[in-house]
Amino acid sequence: MTEAHDLVDKVVAELPAWLPEQRWFGGKDRPITSVRPLRTTVLRDGVPVLVHLVVEVEQGDRREPYQLLVTDQPDNHDATGDSELTGPLLDLIAEGREVGGLVFAPEPGVEIQTGLRGRRITSEQSNTSLVFGSQYILKLFRKLTFGENPDLVLQRALHEVGCEHIAQPLGSITGELDGRGTTVGMLQQFLPDAVDGWAMATTSVRDLMTERDLHADEVGGDFAGEAQRLGQAVATVHADLERALGAEHADADDIERSVQAMVTRLDDVVARVPELEPYVPALREAFEQARDTPGAIAIQHIHGDLHLGQVLRTVHGWLLIDFEGEPGAPIDERTALRSPLRDVAGMLRSFDYAAHQLLVGRPEDHQLAVRALEWSRRNRAAFTQGYAESASRTVGDPRERGYLLRAFELDKAVYEVAYEHANRPEWLTVPLSSIARITGEGAVQS
């Protein structure tokens, strides 16, 4: 039998080569200089052994903690794909156990069925999720943050006010990081009939591309009705977050800080991505115009990383998932009060991505490009219409904040430029072409 410390030493030595190959690893933009173990917890002391491992990954001046479940199997040390080893995680939550400083707990009043195997979902990027039977899904947060993860905090708050657009939180796993509490995992209701919004939207785009000569409203897979209902759902979630946790009115200093953050991001990204340079004057002008937003704007807790891959369509309607915000952003930024227009802007960017993703890597086709832009505009307009129909009085119609909404969308596109440059260079044309179009259209958002 492999001793836990021997396994940890072996795994840590392999991590600098293994981590960059994982979809959930957020440090692909620079080489790993060292990895060191921070905390080791033996969850199963048998054959095979199961160890919960927290490591600190050093990349130059950046140090970030990640969690792993590891085992002594000779061909693969990652235990998240082993249904026999992951099954007991659900049992520990159901029983409210504590193991070596890790606290497994159900939510108050929740009873959880035990004895189910865990099946890893392979489509996720920033985290790893395990499905148990057809009832439960356990998300393991790969990159850990100090304090309670916003995903757990916000979904608990939404559940308490009866929000209909989330999956019920059922339990959690918490531990310590440098002497401070941290959320390790979150258990929720699993909805086996759900389809993610990205799959639905891109299927609609593919149907349109196949027809070629038909307009978006003439194709059987027209998505505009769903886009409108999705807008209503997002606005309702924002209203429920306001009801649960409150909202404030941003003053001129708040807007100034937001604009300055956009400018700072732009300066940072253009220094690394020279392809962005031609658009800098127009971007700066758009950010400056956001300073002239008339009237007070609401700031509150928001989703923080909203796109079509973060929403699920069930037979009962749309659900929002993954409320932890941008995984690469500092925790202070992810938990700060911000304008709900940031979420609206994120979804608008996602419609643009869905429309153009089939064109990446293909020879230029003017007709398909026209159809993609038509699909994007139609669904963006439907989404904002739906949002306006259900928005709280505090937030109001996002189309009435044209300059600010445009600035948030362009800021998101600049973020995408940095992401694509580091991870998918062939996709860089998508955010760059969007920046060209948005800055050329002024504050028009339809």
Coordinates of C-alpha atoms in Angstrom, one line a residue:
M1 CA 0.0 0.0 0.0
T2 CA 1.3 3.4 -0.9
E3 CA 1.8 5.8 2.0
A4 CA 0.0 9.1 1.6
H5 CA 3.2 11.2 1.9
D6 CA 4.9 9.2 -0.8
L7 CA 1.9 9.6 -3.1
V8 CA 1.9 13.4 -2.4
D9 CA 5.6 13.7 -3.2
K10 CA 5.1 11.8 -6.4
V11 CA 2.1 13.8 -7.5
V12 CA 3.6 17.2 -6.7
A13 CA 6.7 16.3 -8.8
E14 CA 4.4 15.5 -11.8
L15 CA 2.1 18.6 -11.4
P16 CA 4.2 21.2 -13.3
A17 CA 3.8 19.1 -16.5
W18 CA 0.3 17.8 -15.8
L19 CA -1.5 21.0 -14.7
P20 CA -1.2 23.0 -17.9
E21 CA -3.0 20.1 -19.7
Q22 CA -6.1 20.4 -17.6
R23 CA -9.0 22.5 -18.8
W24 CA -9.7 23.9 -15.3
F25 CA -6.1 25.2 -14.7
G26 CA -6.2 29.0 -14.9
G27 CA -2.4 29.6 -15.3
K28 CA -1.9 28.6 -18.9
D29 CA -0.5 32.1 -19.7
R30 CA 2.9 31.5 -18.1
P31 CA 5.1 28.6 -17.0
I32 CA 5.0 27.0 -13.6
T33 CA 8.1 27.7 -11.5
S34 CA 7.2 25.5 -8.6
V35 CA 4.4 23.5 -6.8
R36 CA 4.3 22.9 -3.1
P37 CA 1.8 21.0 -0.9
L38 CA -0.2 23.1 1.5
R39 CA -2.6 20.6 3.1
T40 CA -3.1 16.9 2.9
T41 CA -6.1 15.0 4.1
V42 CA -6.5 11.2 3.8
L43 CA -10.1 10.4 3.0
R44 CA -9.6 6.7 2.4
D45 CA -6.7 4.8 4.0
G46 CA -6.9 1.6 2.0
V47 CA -6.3 0.2 -1.4
P48 CA -6.6 2.3 -3.4
V49 CA -5.8 5.3 -1.1
L50 CA -7.8 8.6 -1.6
V51 CA -6.1 11.9 -0.6
H52 CA -7.5 15.4 -0.7
L53 CA -4.5 17.6 -1.6
V54 CA -4.2 21.4 -1.7
V55 CA -1.2 22.8 -3.4
E56 CA 0.2 26.2 -4.1
V57 CA 1.2 26.8 -7.7
E58 CA 3.9 29.4 -8.2
Q59 CA 4.2 31.2 -11.6
G60 CA 6.7 34.0 -11.2
D61 CA 5.1 36.5 -8.8
R62 CA 1.8 34.8 -8.8
R63 CA 0.9 32.1 -6.2
E64 CA -2.5 30.4 -6.3
P65 CA -4.0 27.4 -4.4
Y66 CA -5.6 24.5 -6.2
Q67 CA -7.3 21.4 -4.8
L68 CA -6.9 17.8 -6.2
L69 CA -8.3 14.4 -5.3
V70 CA -5.5 12.0 -5.9
T71 CA -5.0 8.2 -5.7
D72 CA -2.2 5.7 -6.1
Q73 CA -3.5 4.1 -9.3
P74 CA -0.4 3.6 -11.5
D75 CA -1.9 4.9 -14.7
N76 CA -3.8 8.0 -13.4
H77 CA -3.4 9.8 -10.1
D78 CA -6.5 12.0 -10.6
A79 CA -9.2 10.3 -8.6
T80 CA -12.2 12.5 -9.8
G81 CA -12.8 10.0 -12.6
D82 CA -13.0 7.0 -10.4
S83 CA -16.7 6.4 -9.4
E84 CA -15.8 4.0 -6.6
L85 CA -13.5 6.5 -4.9
T86 CA -15.7 9.6 -5.3
G87 CA -19.0 7.9 -4.2
P88 CA -18.1 8.3 -0.4
L89 CA -17.9 12.1 -0.8
L90 CA -21.7 12.2 -1.0
D91 CA -22.0 9.9 2.0
L92 CA -19.8 12.1 4.0
I93 CA -22.0 15.2 3.2
A94 CA -25.1 13.2 4.1
E95 CA -23.7 12.2 7.4
G96 CA -22.3 15.6 8.3
R97 CA -18.8 14.2 8.9
E98 CA -15.5 16.0 9.6
V99 CA -12.3 14.4 8.3
G100 CA -8.9 15.9 9.0
G101 CA -10.3 19.5 9.0
L102 CA -12.6 19.0 6.0
V103 CA -16.2 19.6 7.1
F104 CA -18.9 17.8 5.0
A105 CA -22.4 19.2 5.8
P106 CA -25.9 19.0 4.3
E107 CA -27.9 22.2 4.1
P108 CA -30.4 22.6 7.0
G109 CA -33.4 20.3 6.6
V110 CA -32.0 18.5 3.7
E111 CA -31.8 14.6 3.6
I112 CA -29.4 13.1 1.1
Q113 CA -29.6 9.6 -0.3
T114 CA -26.3 7.6 0.3
G115 CA -24.6 4.8 -1.6
L116 CA -24.5 6.5 -5.0
R117 CA -21.5 6.5 -7.3
G118 CA -20.0 9.7 -8.6
R119 CA -19.7 10.3 -12.3
R120 CA -17.4 13.1 -13.5
I121 CA -18.8 15.6 -16.0
T122 CA -16.2 16.1 -18.8
S123 CA -17.5 19.4 -20.3
E124 CA -16.7 21.8 -17.5
Q125 CA -13.7 24.1 -17.6
S126 CA -12.8 26.0 -14.5
N127 CA -14.0 23.4 -12.0
T128 CA -14.8 19.7 -11.8
S129 CA -18.3 18.4 -11.1
L130 CA -19.5 14.9 -10.1
V131 CA -23.0 13.6 -10.7
F132 CA -24.5 11.1 -8.3
G133 CA -27.4 9.1 -9.6
S134 CA -30.0 11.4 -11.2
Q135 CA -30.4 13.6 -8.1
Y136 CA -27.2 15.4 -7.1
I137 CA -24.3 17.3 -8.6
L138 CA -21.1 18.1 -6.5
K139 CA -18.9 20.9 -7.8
L140 CA -15.3 20.8 -6.6
F141 CA -13.8 24.3 -6.8
R142 CA -10.4 23.7 -8.4
K143 CA -8.9 27.1 -7.6
L144 CA -9.6 27.9 -4.0
T145 CA -10.4 31.3 -2.5
F146 CA -10.4 32.6 1.0
G147 CA -13.8 32.6 2.7
E148 CA -17.1 31.2 1.4
N149 CA -17.2 30.9 -2.3
P150 CA -19.7 33.4 -3.8
D151 CA -21.4 30.6 -5.7
L152 CA -22.5 29.1 -2.4
V153 CA -23.3 32.4 -0.7
L154 CA -25.4 33.8 -3.6
Q155 CA -27.3 30.6 -4.3
R156 CA -28.1 30.1 -0.6
A157 CA -29.5 33.7 -0.5
L158 CA -31.5 33.1 -3.7
H159 CA -32.9 29.9 -2.4
E160 CA -34.0 31.6 0.9
V161 CA -36.1 34.1 -1.1
G162 CA -37.7 31.4 -3.2
C163 CA -35.9 32.1 -6.5
E164 CA -37.2 29.8 -9.2
H165 CA -34.2 30.1 -11.6
I166 CA -31.5 28.2 -9.7
A167 CA -31.0 24.6 -8.7
Q168 CA -31.5 24.0 -4.9
P169 CA -28.2 24.0 -2.9
L170 CA -28.1 20.8 -0.8
G171 CA -24.7 20.7 0.9
S172 CA -21.1 21.8 1.1
I173 CA -17.5 20.9 1.9
T174 CA -15.4 23.4 3.7
G175 CA -11.8 23.5 4.8
E176 CA -9.0 25.8 5.8
L177 CA -6.5 27.7 3.7
D178 CA -3.7 29.5 5.5
G179 CA -5.8 29.5 8.7
R180 CA -8.9 30.8 7.0
G181 CA -12.1 29.0 6.0
T182 CA -12.6 28.2 2.4
T183 CA -15.3 26.5 0.3
V184 CA -14.0 23.3 -1.2
G185 CA -17.2 21.9 -2.7
M186 CA -20.9 22.6 -3.2
L187 CA -23.7 20.0 -3.6
Q188 CA -26.8 20.9 -5.6
Q189 CA -29.9 19.4 -7.1
F190 CA -29.1 17.8 -10.5
L191 CA -31.5 18.2 -13.4
P192 CA -31.0 15.4 -15.9
D193 CA -33.4 16.9 -18.4
A194 CA -31.6 20.2 -18.6
V195 CA -29.8 21.5 -21.8
D196 CA -27.2 24.2 -21.6
G197 CA -27.9 27.5 -23.4
W198 CA -24.7 27.3 -25.5
A199 CA -25.8 24.0 -27.0
M200 CA -29.2 25.3 -27.8
A201 CA -28.0 28.6 -29.3
T202 CA -25.3 27.1 -31.4
T203 CA -27.7 24.5 -32.8
S204 CA -29.9 27.4 -33.8
V205 CA -27.0 29.0 -35.6
R206 CA -26.1 25.8 -37.3
D207 CA -29.6 25.4 -38.6
L208 CA -29.4 29.0 -40.0
M209 CA -26.1 28.4 -41.6
T210 CA -27.4 25.2 -43.2
E211 CA -30.3 27.1 -44.8
R212 CA -28.1 30.0 -45.9
D213 CA -30.8 31.8 -47.9
L214 CA -33.3 32.1 -45.1
H215 CA -33.4 34.8 -42.4
A216 CA -33.1 34.0 -38.7
D217 CA -36.9 34.4 -38.1
E218 CA -37.6 31.9 -41.0
V219 CA -35.6 29.0 -39.7
G220 CA -37.2 26.3 -37.6
G221 CA -34.6 26.6 -34.9
D222 CA -35.2 30.3 -34.3
F223 CA -33.8 31.1 -30.8
A224 CA -35.4 34.5 -30.3
G225 CA -38.3 33.3 -28.1
E226 CA -35.9 31.5 -25.8
A227 CA -33.6 34.5 -25.7
Q228 CA -36.5 36.7 -24.6
R229 CA -37.4 34.2 -21.9
L230 CA -33.8 34.0 -20.8
G231 CA -33.7 37.8 -20.5
Q232 CA -36.8 37.6 -18.2
A233 CA -35.1 34.9 -16.1
V234 CA -31.9 36.9 -15.7
A235 CA -33.8 40.0 -14.7
T236 CA -35.8 38.0 -12.1
V237 CA -32.6 36.6 -10.6
H238 CA -31.2 40.1 -10.3
A239 CA -34.4 41.3 -8.6
D240 CA -34.2 38.3 -6.2
L241 CA -30.6 39.1 -5.4
E242 CA -31.6 42.6 -4.7
R243 CA -34.5 41.4 -2.5
A244 CA -32.2 39.0 -0.6
L245 CA -29.0 41.0 -0.2
G246 CA -30.0 44.6 -1.0
A247 CA -28.7 47.2 -3.5
E248 CA -27.1 50.6 -3.5
H249 CA -26.9 53.5 -5.8
A250 CA -23.5 54.1 -7.3
D251 CA -22.2 57.7 -7.1
A252 CA -19.8 59.4 -9.4
D253 CA -16.8 58.0 -7.6
D254 CA -18.1 54.4 -8.2
I255 CA -18.5 55.1 -11.9
E256 CA -15.1 56.6 -12.0
R257 CA -13.5 53.5 -10.5
S258 CA -15.3 51.3 -12.9
V259 CA -14.1 53.3 -15.9
Q260 CA -10.6 53.5 -14.6
A261 CA -10.6 49.7 -14.2
M262 CA -11.6 49.3 -17.8
V263 CA -8.8 51.6 -18.9
T264 CA -6.3 49.7 -16.8
R265 CA -7.4 46.4 -18.2
L266 CA -7.1 47.8 -21.7
D267 CA -3.6 49.1 -21.1
D268 CA -2.6 45.7 -19.7
V269 CA -4.1 43.6 -22.5
V270 CA -2.8 45.8 -25.3
A271 CA 0.7 45.5 -23.9
R272 CA 0.5 41.7 -24.4
V273 CA -1.7 41.5 -27.5
P274 CA -0.5 43.9 -30.2
E275 CA -3.5 43.0 -32.5
L276 CA -5.7 45.1 -30.1
E277 CA -3.6 48.3 -30.7
P278 CA -5.7 49.7 -33.7
Y279 CA -8.8 49.7 -31.6
V280 CA -7.4 51.5 -28.5
P281 CA -8.5 55.1 -29.4
A282 CA -12.1 54.0 -30.0
L283 CA -12.1 51.9 -26.8
R284 CA -10.8 54.8 -24.7
E285 CA -13.5 57.0 -26.2
A286 CA -16.2 54.5 -25.4
F287 CA -15.0 54.1 -21.8
E288 CA -14.8 57.9 -21.3
Q289 CA -18.4 58.2 -22.6
A290 CA -19.5 55.9 -19.8
R291 CA -18.6 58.6 -17.3
D292 CA -21.5 60.7 -18.6
T293 CA -24.1 58.1 -17.5
P294 CA -27.2 60.2 -16.6
G295 CA -28.8 59.6 -13.2
A296 CA -27.9 57.1 -10.5
I297 CA -27.3 53.5 -11.3
A298 CA -27.9 50.5 -9.1
I299 CA -25.1 48.3 -7.8
Q300 CA -25.7 44.9 -6.1
H301 CA -24.5 41.3 -6.0
I302 CA -24.6 39.9 -9.5
H303 CA -23.7 36.6 -11.3
G304 CA -20.4 38.0 -12.5
D305 CA -19.5 35.7 -15.3
L306 CA -22.8 35.3 -17.2
H307 CA -22.9 33.6 -20.6
L308 CA -24.8 31.0 -22.5
G309 CA -22.7 28.2 -20.9
Q310 CA -23.9 29.3 -17.4
V311 CA -27.6 28.8 -18.1
L312 CA -29.7 25.7 -18.3
R313 CA -33.1 25.2 -20.0
T314 CA -35.3 22.7 -18.3
V315 CA -39.0 21.8 -19.0
H316 CA -39.9 24.5 -16.4
G317 CA -37.8 27.3 -17.7
W318 CA -34.3 28.8 -17.5
L319 CA -31.8 28.3 -14.6
L320 CA -28.6 30.2 -13.9
I321 CA -25.6 28.3 -12.5
D322 CA -22.1 29.0 -11.4
F323 CA -22.3 32.2 -9.4
E324 CA -18.6 32.3 -8.4
G325 CA -17.8 35.1 -11.0
E326 CA -14.8 35.1 -13.3
P327 CA -12.4 32.5 -11.9
G328 CA -9.4 34.5 -12.8
A329 CA -10.6 37.7 -11.0
P330 CA -9.6 38.5 -7.4
I331 CA -12.1 37.5 -4.7
D332 CA -12.6 41.1 -3.6
E333 CA -13.7 41.9 -7.2
R334 CA -16.0 38.9 -7.4
T335 CA -17.8 39.7 -4.2
A336 CA -18.1 43.5 -4.7
L337 CA -21.4 45.2 -5.5
R338 CA -21.5 45.9 -9.2
S339 CA -24.0 47.0 -11.9
P340 CA -26.4 44.2 -13.2
L341 CA -25.6 45.6 -16.6
R342 CA -22.3 43.7 -16.4
D343 CA -24.3 40.5 -16.5
V344 CA -26.4 41.8 -19.4
A345 CA -23.2 42.7 -21.3
G346 CA -21.8 39.3 -20.7
M347 CA -24.8 37.6 -22.2
L348 CA -24.7 40.0 -25.2
R349 CA -21.1 38.9 -25.8
S350 CA -22.1 35.3 -25.6
F351 CA -24.8 35.7 -28.3
D352 CA -22.1 37.2 -30.5
Y353 CA -19.8 34.2 -29.8
A354 CA -22.5 31.7 -30.5
A355 CA -23.3 33.4 -33.8
H356 CA -19.7 33.5 -35.0
Q357 CA -18.2 30.3 -33.6
L358 CA -19.0 28.2 -36.6
L359 CA -17.0 30.6 -38.8
V360 CA -13.7 30.2 -36.9
G361 CA -11.1 28.6 -39.0
R362 CA -13.3 28.5 -42.2
P363 CA -12.7 30.4 -45.4
E364 CA -14.3 33.8 -45.5
D365 CA -18.0 33.5 -46.6
H366 CA -19.8 36.8 -46.9
Q367 CA -23.3 35.3 -46.8
L368 CA -22.6 33.3 -43.7
A369 CA -21.1 36.3 -42.0
V370 CA -24.2 38.3 -42.8
R371 CA -26.4 35.5 -41.4
A372 CA -24.3 35.3 -38.2
L373 CA -24.6 39.0 -37.6
E374 CA -28.3 38.9 -38.2
W375 CA -28.7 36.0 -35.7
S376 CA -26.7 37.9 -33.1
R377 CA -28.6 41.1 -33.5
R378 CA -32.0 39.4 -33.4
N379 CA -31.2 37.4 -30.2
R380 CA -29.5 40.3 -28.5
A381 CA -32.5 42.4 -29.1
A382 CA -34.8 39.7 -27.8
F383 CA -32.8 39.2 -24.7
T384 CA -32.7 42.8 -23.7
Q385 CA -36.4 43.1 -24.5
G386 CA -37.1 40.2 -22.1
Y387 CA -34.8 41.7 -19.5
A388 CA -36.6 45.0 -19.7
E389 CA -40.0 43.3 -19.2
S390 CA -39.0 41.7 -15.9
A391 CA -36.3 44.2 -14.5
S392 CA -36.8 45.7 -11.1
R393 CA -37.4 49.4 -10.8
T394 CA -34.0 49.9 -9.4
V395 CA -32.3 48.5 -12.5
G396 CA -34.7 49.4 -15.2
D397 CA -34.4 48.9 -19.0
P398 CA -30.7 48.3 -19.9
R399 CA -31.3 49.9 -23.3
E400 CA -31.7 53.2 -21.5
R401 CA -28.1 53.0 -20.3
G402 CA -26.6 52.7 -23.8
Y403 CA -23.2 54.2 -23.2
L404 CA -22.6 52.3 -19.9
L405 CA -23.9 49.0 -21.3
R406 CA -21.7 49.4 -24.4
A407 CA -18.6 50.2 -22.2
F408 CA -19.3 47.0 -20.1
E409 CA -19.6 44.9 -23.3
L410 CA -16.4 46.4 -24.7
D411 CA -14.6 45.8 -21.4
K412 CA -15.7 42.1 -21.6
A413 CA -14.5 41.9 -25.2
V414 CA -11.1 43.2 -24.1
Y415 CA -11.0 40.5 -21.5
E416 CA -11.9 38.0 -24.2
V417 CA -9.0 39.2 -26.3
A418 CA -6.6 38.4 -23.5
Y419 CA -8.2 35.0 -22.9
E420 CA -8.1 34.0 -26.6
H421 CA -4.6 35.2 -27.0
A422 CA -3.5 32.9 -24.1
N423 CA -5.7 29.9 -24.8
R424 CA -7.2 29.8 -28.3
P425 CA -5.3 32.2 -30.7
E426 CA -7.4 31.1 -33.7
W427 CA -10.5 32.6 -31.9
L428 CA -8.9 36.0 -31.5
T429 CA -10.8 37.3 -34.5
V430 CA -14.1 36.9 -32.7
P431 CA -13.7 39.5 -30.0
L432 CA -11.6 41.8 -32.2
S433 CA -14.3 41.9 -34.9
S434 CA -16.9 42.5 -32.2
I435 CA -14.9 45.5 -30.9
A436 CA -14.7 46.9 -34.4
R437 CA -18.4 46.5 -34.9
I438 CA -19.5 47.9 -31.5
T439 CA -17.3 50.9 -31.6
G440 CA -18.5 51.6 -35.1
E441 CA -22.1 51.4 -34.1
G442 CA -22.0 53.8 -31.2
A443 CA -24.3 53.0 -28.3
V444 CA -26.7 50.9 -30.3
Q445 CA -27.3 47.6 -28.6
S446 CA -29.7 45.7 -30.8

